[in-house]
Amino acid sequence: MSMIEAGSERPLRLCWVGKRYFASSRIVVMATSTFLVQRLASIPQTSSVVDTSCFKELLQYPYKHSRYVPYNHSHRSSLVISRQLSSVRPVMSQVSVKEKQATWNPPPLENDKRSLHFVKYHGLGNDFILVDNRDSKVPKISPEEAVELCNRNFGVGGDGVIFVLPGVDGTDYSMRIFNSDGSEPEMCGNGIRCMARYIAKLENAIESRSYKIHTLAGLIVPCVREDGQVVVDMGPPNLNPAQIPTKLPGNEKGFVVRAPLNVSGKTWIVTCVSMGNPHCVTFGEQGTQDLDLDALPLEQVGPLFEHHQMFPARTNTEFVQVLSPSHLRMRVWERGAGATLACGTGACALLVAAVLEQRAGRKCRVDLPGGPLEIEWREDDNHVYMTGPAEAVFSGTAFL
């Protein structure tokens, strides 16, 4: 299967793609209509073909403007740019080069399907589908529909769907989230940053602004800075085993720190922390010095931790390598989402665990597969603070 090559002259058409129009072996580029209009508007009026070099940025930076996806027969309808192939049928609307605008007319919805407008965001590659749900206290879609929407082959693709709901008890907004498996976590650290940026966009905020957001884990206060970074007061960590929850016994202080955990015949040394959701943090197996994250079979061992009998509500698991007292590296297996590129609450939990195990200081850079976060556990208020980015990827309408 081949991609559109930047710089090659191929006749292109703007097509509405439905489940009858493309074979499953074709590759398409999905992007926002706004970005395409900007590019297409720059094409000379006398051009008979589109030079795809104008899409070079789109091809090089898929997270910024688009995402390559294998197309298959039951993919949700979407706006695409594709090579003009003889197998394409029918072409619903062709780019009007003379008018220097992209115009298109979608076919009527089949079987009166509902539509859902969304904006895709990611925080260090941990990606979410954001839905404006301010007009109702009930999420607009069900957990089962969220599973379909998060499917990377048959839907939009994402680690979860986040709903921006009206605030309660004096808060500005409320947050609900459905994971890609349909489960509902208490909250999500990367997700809360994405939600804060999305709210700032909805409010057309141009200055630094903080928001009080009600979550199932309690009050969370993110602040969107003018540089686009989001600082989140994640609150104090909870070390009470019953409230994490975990069945592992606590030490003399009642905390689960450096506790042995048998996982499929191997003993891992773990520390358990709740950041509003459960986390099991490990720096390696018993008797080992440093954990080799590159050699870690995460897809195999991650589910064993998540569904371990010692975690009645399942657990997120962070595997950590100490690079220095102020620099940590981690890979994560998220409850309900599996291996992800980043986990904000996990980064907070691992710093707390590192401090409790006397492996690091209270302020660290944490490297995740998707990029770094700055985490601080302050002594004066016992709160954990997370600083990191959140970026919009594209917007669209899904048919349910």
CSV table of C-alpha atoms in Angstrom, one decimal:
chain,number,residue,atom,x,y,z
A,1,MET,CA,0.0,0.0,0.0
A,2,SER,CA,1.4,3.4,-0.9
A,3,MET,CA,1.0,6.9,0.4
A,4,ILE,CA,0.6,10.1,-1.6
A,5,GLU,CA,4.1,11.4,-2.2
A,6,ALA,CA,4.8,15.1,-1.5
A,7,GLY,CA,5.9,16.9,-4.6
A,8,SER,CA,4.4,14.5,-7.2
A,9,GLU,CA,1.8,15.8,-9.6
A,10,ARG,CA,-1.4,13.7,-9.2
A,11,PRO,CA,-4.9,14.8,-10.0
A,12,LEU,CA,-6.7,15.1,-6.7
A,13,ARG,CA,-10.4,15.4,-5.9
A,14,LEU,CA,-12.2,16.2,-2.6
A,15,CYS,CA,-14.5,13.3,-2.0
A,16,TRP,CA,-17.1,12.3,0.4
A,17,VAL,CA,-16.3,8.7,1.3
A,18,GLY,CA,-18.9,6.3,2.4
A,19,LYS,CA,-18.7,2.6,3.1
A,20,ARG,CA,-19.4,1.8,-0.6
A,21,TYR,CA,-16.8,4.0,-2.3
A,22,PHE,CA,-13.4,2.6,-1.5
A,23,ALA,CA,-11.8,-0.8,-1.4
A,24,SER,CA,-10.2,-1.8,2.0
A,25,SER,CA,-6.7,-1.8,0.5
A,26,ARG,CA,-6.6,1.9,-0.2
A,27,ILE,CA,-4.9,4.5,2.0
A,28,VAL,CA,-6.5,7.8,2.6
A,29,VAL,CA,-5.4,11.0,4.5
A,30,MET,CA,-8.0,12.3,6.9
A,31,ALA,CA,-7.8,16.0,7.7
A,32,THR,CA,-9.8,19.1,8.7
A,33,SER,CA,-11.8,20.9,6.1
A,34,THR,CA,-10.3,24.3,7.3
A,35,PHE,CA,-6.7,23.2,6.6
A,36,LEU,CA,-7.6,21.8,3.2
A,37,VAL,CA,-9.4,24.9,2.2
A,38,GLN,CA,-6.3,27.0,3.1
A,39,ARG,CA,-4.1,24.8,1.0
A,40,LEU,CA,-6.5,24.5,-2.0
A,41,ALA,CA,-7.1,28.2,-2.0
A,42,SER,CA,-3.4,28.8,-2.8
A,43,ILE,CA,-3.7,26.7,-6.1
A,44,PRO,CA,-3.3,28.9,-9.3
A,45,GLN,CA,-6.6,29.3,-11.2
A,46,THR,CA,-5.0,27.9,-14.3
A,47,SER,CA,-3.9,24.7,-12.7
A,48,SER,CA,-5.5,21.5,-14.1
A,49,VAL,CA,-3.9,19.3,-11.5
A,50,VAL,CA,-3.0,19.7,-7.8
A,51,ASP,CA,0.7,19.7,-6.9
A,52,THR,CA,0.8,17.7,-3.7
A,53,SER,CA,3.9,19.6,-2.5
A,54,CYS,CA,1.3,22.0,-1.0
A,55,PHE,CA,0.4,19.1,1.3
A,56,LYS,CA,4.0,18.5,2.4
A,57,GLU,CA,3.3,19.8,6.0
A,58,LEU,CA,0.2,17.6,6.2
A,59,LEU,CA,2.3,14.6,5.2
A,60,GLN,CA,5.2,15.3,7.6
A,61,TYR,CA,3.2,16.3,10.7
A,62,PRO,CA,0.2,14.0,10.9
A,63,TYR,CA,-0.4,14.8,14.6
A,64,LYS,CA,-0.7,18.5,13.8
A,65,HIS,CA,-3.2,18.3,10.9
A,66,SER,CA,-4.1,14.8,10.0
A,67,ARG,CA,-3.6,11.1,10.6
A,68,TYR,CA,-2.9,8.3,8.1
A,69,VAL,CA,-5.5,5.5,8.5
A,70,PRO,CA,-6.0,2.3,6.6
A,71,TYR,CA,-9.5,2.6,5.0
A,72,ASN,CA,-11.9,-0.3,5.2
A,73,HIS,CA,-15.4,-0.9,4.1
A,74,SER,CA,-17.1,0.1,7.4
A,75,HIS,CA,-15.1,3.2,8.3
A,76,ARG,CA,-17.2,6.2,9.4
A,77,SER,CA,-17.6,8.8,6.7
A,78,SER,CA,-15.0,11.4,6.6
A,79,LEU,CA,-13.5,14.2,4.6
A,80,VAL,CA,-10.4,13.0,2.7
A,81,ILE,CA,-7.9,13.8,0.0
A,82,SER,CA,-7.1,10.8,-2.2
A,83,ARG,CA,-5.4,10.0,-5.5
A,84,GLN,CA,-7.8,9.9,-8.4
A,85,LEU,CA,-8.1,6.2,-9.0
A,86,SER,CA,-10.3,4.3,-11.4
A,87,SER,CA,-11.9,2.4,-8.5
A,88,VAL,CA,-13.2,5.6,-6.8
A,89,ARG,CA,-16.9,5.8,-7.3
A,90,PRO,CA,-18.8,7.9,-7.1
A,91,VAL,CA,-17.0,11.3,-6.7
A,92,MET,CA,-19.6,13.4,-4.8
A,93,SER,CA,-17.9,16.8,-5.3
A,94,GLN,CA,-14.8,18.0,-7.2
A,95,VAL,CA,-12.5,20.8,-6.0
A,96,SER,CA,-13.4,24.0,-7.7
A,97,VAL,CA,-10.0,25.4,-8.6
A,98,LYS,CA,-11.4,28.4,-10.5
A,99,GLU,CA,-13.3,29.5,-7.5
A,100,LYS,CA,-10.3,28.7,-5.3
A,101,GLN,CA,-12.5,27.1,-2.7
A,102,ALA,CA,-13.3,23.5,-1.7
A,103,THR,CA,-17.0,22.8,-1.9
A,104,TRP,CA,-18.6,19.4,-1.2
A,105,ASN,CA,-22.0,18.0,-0.6
A,106,PRO,CA,-22.2,15.0,1.6
A,107,PRO,CA,-24.7,12.3,0.7
A,108,PRO,CA,-27.8,12.0,2.9
A,109,LEU,CA,-27.4,10.1,6.2
A,110,GLU,CA,-28.2,6.4,5.9
A,111,ASN,CA,-30.9,5.1,8.2
A,112,ASP,CA,-31.2,8.5,9.9
A,113,LYS,CA,-28.0,8.1,11.8
A,114,ARG,CA,-27.2,10.6,14.5
A,115,SER,CA,-24.3,12.9,14.1
A,116,LEU,CA,-21.8,13.9,16.8
A,117,HIS,CA,-19.4,16.9,16.4
A,118,PHE,CA,-16.0,16.4,18.1
A,119,VAL,CA,-12.5,17.8,18.4
A,120,LYS,CA,-9.5,15.5,18.6
A,121,TYR,CA,-6.8,16.4,21.1
A,122,HIS,CA,-3.7,14.7,22.3
A,123,GLY,CA,-1.5,15.1,25.3
A,124,LEU,CA,2.0,13.7,24.4
A,125,GLY,CA,0.3,11.2,22.1
A,126,ASN,CA,-2.4,10.2,24.7
A,127,ASP,CA,-5.3,11.1,22.4
A,128,PHE,CA,-8.9,11.9,23.2
A,129,ILE,CA,-12.1,12.7,21.4
A,130,LEU,CA,-13.6,15.9,23.1
A,131,VAL,CA,-17.3,16.5,23.0
A,132,ASP,CA,-19.1,19.8,23.9
A,133,ASN,CA,-21.7,18.4,26.3
A,134,ARG,CA,-22.5,21.7,28.1
A,135,ASP,CA,-26.2,21.6,27.3
A,136,SER,CA,-26.8,18.4,29.3
A,137,LYS,CA,-25.6,16.6,32.4
A,138,VAL,CA,-25.8,13.3,30.6
A,139,PRO,CA,-23.1,12.2,28.1
A,140,LYS,CA,-24.3,12.4,24.5
A,141,ILE,CA,-23.2,8.9,23.6
A,142,SER,CA,-23.1,5.6,25.5
A,143,PRO,CA,-20.1,3.6,26.6
A,144,GLU,CA,-20.8,1.2,23.7
A,145,GLU,CA,-20.8,4.0,21.2
A,146,ALA,CA,-17.6,5.4,22.7
A,147,VAL,CA,-15.9,2.0,22.0
A,148,GLU,CA,-16.9,2.3,18.4
A,149,LEU,CA,-15.8,5.9,18.2
A,150,CYS,CA,-12.3,5.1,19.7
A,151,ASN,CA,-11.7,2.2,17.3
A,152,ARG,CA,-8.7,3.3,15.2
A,153,ASN,CA,-9.8,1.3,12.1
A,154,PHE,CA,-13.5,1.7,12.2
A,155,GLY,CA,-14.0,5.0,14.0
A,156,VAL,CA,-12.2,8.3,14.8
A,157,GLY,CA,-9.6,6.6,17.0
A,158,GLY,CA,-8.6,7.5,20.5
A,159,ASP,CA,-7.7,6.4,24.0
A,160,GLY,CA,-11.0,7.7,25.3
A,161,VAL,CA,-14.0,10.1,24.8
A,162,ILE,CA,-14.2,13.2,27.1
A,163,PHE,CA,-17.4,15.0,27.7
A,164,VAL,CA,-17.4,18.7,28.9
A,165,LEU,CA,-20.5,18.9,31.1
A,166,PRO,CA,-22.0,21.7,33.2
A,167,GLY,CA,-20.3,22.4,36.5
A,168,VAL,CA,-21.8,21.3,39.8
A,169,ASP,CA,-21.4,22.5,43.4
A,170,GLY,CA,-19.7,25.8,42.3
A,171,THR,CA,-17.3,24.3,39.8
A,172,ASP,CA,-17.0,25.7,36.2
A,173,TYR,CA,-17.4,22.4,34.4
A,174,SER,CA,-17.7,18.7,35.0
A,175,MET,CA,-15.7,16.0,33.3
A,176,ARG,CA,-16.8,12.5,32.3
A,177,ILE,CA,-14.6,10.1,30.3
A,178,PHE,CA,-15.2,6.7,28.7
A,179,ASN,CA,-12.2,4.7,28.0
A,180,SER,CA,-11.6,2.9,24.7
A,181,ASP,CA,-13.0,-0.3,26.2
A,182,GLY,CA,-16.1,1.4,27.5
A,183,SER,CA,-15.1,1.6,31.1
A,184,GLU,CA,-15.3,4.9,33.0
A,185,PRO,CA,-12.2,6.0,35.0
A,186,GLU,CA,-12.4,8.5,37.8
A,187,MET,CA,-10.3,11.1,35.8
A,188,CYS,CA,-7.4,11.3,33.5
A,189,GLY,CA,-4.3,13.6,33.9
A,190,ASN,CA,-3.5,14.0,30.2
A,191,GLY,CA,-7.3,14.2,29.5
A,192,ILE,CA,-7.8,17.0,31.9
A,193,ARG,CA,-5.1,19.1,30.1
A,194,CYS,CA,-6.8,18.4,26.8
A,195,MET,CA,-10.1,19.4,28.3
A,196,ALA,CA,-8.7,22.6,29.7
A,197,ARG,CA,-7.3,23.6,26.3
A,198,TYR,CA,-10.7,22.7,24.7
A,199,ILE,CA,-12.6,24.8,27.2
A,200,ALA,CA,-10.3,27.7,26.6
A,201,LYS,CA,-11.0,27.4,22.8
A,202,LEU,CA,-14.8,27.2,23.5
A,203,GLU,CA,-14.5,30.4,25.6
A,204,ASN,CA,-12.2,32.1,23.2
A,205,ALA,CA,-9.8,32.8,26.1
A,206,ILE,CA,-6.7,34.6,25.1
A,207,GLU,CA,-5.1,35.1,28.6
A,208,SER,CA,-4.0,32.6,31.2
A,209,ARG,CA,-7.0,31.1,32.9
A,210,SER,CA,-7.7,28.4,35.5
A,211,TYR,CA,-10.8,26.3,35.7
A,212,LYS,CA,-12.5,24.4,38.6
A,213,ILE,CA,-13.4,21.0,37.1
A,214,HIS,CA,-15.6,18.5,38.9
A,215,THR,CA,-14.4,14.9,38.3
A,216,LEU,CA,-15.3,11.5,39.8
A,217,ALA,CA,-12.0,11.8,41.6
A,218,GLY,CA,-12.9,15.2,43.1
A,219,LEU,CA,-12.0,18.8,42.3
A,220,ILE,CA,-9.2,19.3,39.8
A,221,VAL,CA,-7.9,22.8,38.9
A,222,PRO,CA,-6.0,23.1,35.6
A,223,CYS,CA,-4.5,26.5,34.5
A,224,VAL,CA,-4.0,27.2,30.8
A,225,ARG,CA,-0.9,29.4,30.4
A,226,GLU,CA,-0.4,31.9,27.6
A,227,ASP,CA,2.3,29.7,26.1
A,228,GLY,CA,-0.2,26.8,25.7
A,229,GLN,CA,1.2,24.7,28.5
A,230,VAL,CA,-1.3,23.5,31.1
A,231,VAL,CA,-0.4,23.4,34.8
A,232,VAL,CA,-2.7,21.1,36.8
A,233,ASP,CA,-3.2,21.0,40.6
A,234,MET,CA,-3.8,17.3,40.9
A,235,GLY,CA,-4.4,17.5,44.7
A,236,PRO,CA,-2.8,15.3,47.4
A,237,PRO,CA,-1.9,11.7,46.7
A,238,ASN,CA,-3.9,9.1,48.6
A,239,LEU,CA,-1.8,6.3,50.2
A,240,ASN,CA,-4.6,4.5,52.1
A,241,PRO,CA,-4.6,0.9,50.8
A,242,ALA,CA,-8.4,0.6,51.2
A,243,GLN,CA,-9.0,3.7,49.2
A,244,ILE,CA,-6.6,3.1,46.4
A,245,PRO,CA,-7.9,0.3,46.4
A,246,THR,CA,-5.5,-2.6,46.9
A,247,LYS,CA,-5.5,-5.7,49.1
A,248,LEU,CA,-1.7,-5.5,49.6
A,249,PRO,CA,-0.9,-4.9,53.3
A,250,GLY,CA,0.5,-1.6,54.4
A,251,ASN,CA,3.8,-1.0,56.3
A,252,GLU,CA,4.1,0.5,59.8
A,253,LYS,CA,2.8,3.8,58.5
A,254,GLY,CA,-0.1,2.0,56.7
A,255,PHE,CA,1.3,2.7,53.2
A,256,VAL,CA,2.0,0.1,50.5
A,257,VAL,CA,5.7,1.0,49.8
A,258,ARG,CA,8.2,-1.5,48.4
A,259,ALA,CA,5.7,-4.3,48.8
A,260,PRO,CA,6.4,-7.7,47.1
A,261,LEU,CA,3.8,-8.7,44.5
A,262,ASN,CA,3.8,-12.1,42.8
A,263,VAL,CA,2.9,-11.8,39.1
A,264,SER,CA,2.9,-15.0,37.1
A,265,GLY,CA,5.7,-16.5,39.2
A,266,LYS,CA,7.9,-13.5,39.4
A,267,THR,CA,8.2,-11.2,42.4
A,268,TRP,CA,7.9,-7.5,41.7
A,269,ILE,CA,8.5,-4.7,44.2
A,270,VAL,CA,5.7,-2.2,44.1
A,271,THR,CA,4.4,1.0,45.6
A,272,CYS,CA,0.7,1.8,45.4
A,273,VAL,CA,-0.7,5.3,45.0
A,274,SER,CA,-4.1,6.8,44.2
A,275,MET,CA,-4.3,10.1,42.3
A,276,GLY,CA,-8.0,9.8,42.2
A,277,ASN,CA,-7.5,6.5,40.3
A,278,PRO,CA,-5.4,3.5,41.3
A,279,HIS,CA,-1.7,3.1,40.4
A,280,CYS,CA,0.8,0.4,41.0
A,281,VAL,CA,4.4,1.7,40.5
A,282,THR,CA,7.3,-0.6,40.1
A,283,PHE,CA,11.0,0.0,39.6
A,284,GLY,CA,11.7,-3.7,38.9
A,285,GLU,CA,11.7,-7.2,40.1
A,286,GLN,CA,13.0,-8.3,43.4
A,287,GLY,CA,16.8,-8.6,43.4
A,288,THR,CA,17.3,-6.4,40.2
A,289,GLN,CA,19.1,-3.1,40.2
A,290,ASP,CA,17.5,-1.2,37.3
A,291,LEU,CA,14.5,-1.9,35.1
A,292,ASP,CA,15.3,-2.2,31.4
A,293,LEU,CA,12.3,-0.5,29.9
A,294,ASP,CA,13.3,-1.2,26.3
A,295,ALA,CA,13.3,-5.0,27.0
A,296,LEU,CA,10.1,-4.9,29.0
A,297,PRO,CA,7.3,-7.1,27.4
A,298,LEU,CA,4.6,-4.5,28.3
A,299,GLU,CA,1.8,-6.1,26.2
A,300,GLN,CA,2.3,-9.4,28.1
A,301,VAL,CA,3.0,-8.2,31.7
A,302,GLY,CA,0.7,-5.1,31.7
A,303,PRO,CA,-2.6,-7.0,31.7
A,304,LEU,CA,-1.3,-9.3,34.5
A,305,PHE,CA,-0.9,-6.3,36.7
A,306,GLU,CA,-4.2,-4.7,35.7
A,307,HIS,CA,-6.3,-7.7,36.5
A,308,HIS,CA,-4.3,-8.9,39.5
A,309,GLN,CA,-6.5,-10.1,42.4
A,310,MET,CA,-4.8,-7.6,44.7
A,311,PHE,CA,-6.5,-4.8,42.8
A,312,PRO,CA,-10.3,-5.1,43.2
A,313,ALA,CA,-10.9,-2.1,40.9
A,314,ARG,CA,-8.1,-3.1,38.5
A,315,THR,CA,-5.1,-0.8,38.3
A,316,ASN,CA,-2.9,1.4,36.1
A,317,THR,CA,0.7,0.2,36.2
A,318,GLU,CA,3.9,2.3,35.8
A,319,PHE,CA,7.2,0.7,35.0
A,320,VAL,CA,10.0,3.2,36.0
A,321,GLN,CA,13.7,3.7,35.3
A,322,VAL,CA,15.6,6.2,37.4
A,323,LEU,CA,18.0,8.2,35.2
A,324,SER,CA,18.9,10.7,38.0
A,325,PRO,CA,17.3,12.0,41.2
A,326,SER,CA,15.5,14.6,39.0
A,327,HIS,CA,14.9,12.6,35.9
A,328,LEU,CA,12.7,9.6,35.6
A,329,ARG,CA,11.5,7.5,32.6
A,330,MET,CA,8.4,5.4,32.5
A,331,ARG,CA,6.2,3.1,30.4
A,332,VAL,CA,2.6,2.7,31.3
A,333,TRP,CA,-0.2,0.1,31.0
A,334,GLU,CA,-3.5,2.0,31.6
A,335,ARG,CA,-6.5,0.4,33.0
A,336,GLY,CA,-9.1,0.2,30.3
A,337,ALA,CA,-6.8,1.5,27.5
A,338,GLY,CA,-3.7,-0.7,27.5
A,339,ALA,CA,-0.3,0.6,26.5
A,340,THR,CA,-0.5,4.4,25.8
A,341,LEU,CA,2.1,7.0,25.0
A,342,ALA,CA,1.5,9.0,28.1
A,343,CYS,CA,-0.4,9.0,31.4
A,344,GLY,CA,-0.6,12.2,33.5
A,345,THR,CA,-1.9,10.6,36.7
A,346,GLY,CA,0.7,7.9,36.3
A,347,ALA,CA,3.5,10.4,36.1
A,348,CYS,CA,2.3,12.0,39.3
A,349,ALA,CA,1.9,8.6,41.0
A,350,LEU,CA,5.4,7.5,40.1
A,351,LEU,CA,7.0,10.7,41.4
A,352,VAL,CA,5.2,10.1,44.8
A,353,ALA,CA,6.4,6.5,44.7
A,354,ALA,CA,10.0,7.6,43.9
A,355,VAL,CA,10.0,10.0,46.8
A,356,LEU,CA,8.6,7.4,49.2
A,357,GLU,CA,11.2,4.9,48.1
A,358,GLN,CA,13.9,7.6,48.4
A,359,ARG,CA,14.9,7.3,44.7
A,360,ALA,CA,14.2,10.9,43.6
A,361,GLY,CA,13.5,14.4,44.8
A,362,ARG,CA,10.1,16.2,44.9
A,363,LYS,CA,10.5,17.9,41.5
A,364,CYS,CA,11.3,15.8,38.4
A,365,ARG,CA,11.2,15.6,34.7
A,366,VAL,CA,9.3,12.4,33.7
A,367,ASP,CA,10.0,11.1,30.2
A,368,LEU,CA,7.1,9.1,28.7
A,369,PRO,CA,7.0,7.5,25.2
A,370,GLY,CA,5.1,10.6,23.9
A,371,GLY,CA,7.3,13.2,25.5
A,372,PRO,CA,8.2,14.8,28.9
A,373,LEU,CA,6.1,16.1,31.8
A,374,GLU,CA,7.2,18.3,34.7
A,375,ILE,CA,5.9,16.9,38.0
A,376,GLU,CA,6.3,18.4,41.5
A,377,TRP,CA,5.1,17.1,44.9
A,378,ARG,CA,5.1,20.1,47.1
A,379,GLU,CA,5.7,19.8,50.9
A,380,ASP,CA,3.9,23.0,51.8
A,381,ASP,CA,0.4,21.8,50.7
A,382,ASN,CA,1.0,18.1,49.9
A,383,HIS,CA,-0.4,18.6,46.4
A,384,VAL,CA,1.1,17.2,43.2
A,385,TYR,CA,1.4,19.6,40.2
A,386,MET,CA,1.7,18.5,36.6
A,387,THR,CA,2.9,20.7,33.7
A,388,GLY,CA,2.6,19.6,30.1
A,389,PRO,CA,1.2,20.3,26.7
A,390,ALA,CA,-2.1,19.5,25.0
A,391,GLU,CA,-2.7,20.0,21.3
A,392,ALA,CA,-5.7,20.0,19.0
A,393,VAL,CA,-5.4,17.6,16.1
A,394,PHE,CA,-8.5,17.9,14.0
A,395,SER,CA,-12.3,18.4,14.3
A,396,GLY,CA,-15.1,16.6,12.5
A,397,THR,CA,-18.5,15.0,12.6
A,398,ALA,CA,-19.1,11.3,13.3
A,399,PHE,CA,-22.2,9.4,12.4
A,400,LEU,CA,-23.5,7.0,15.0
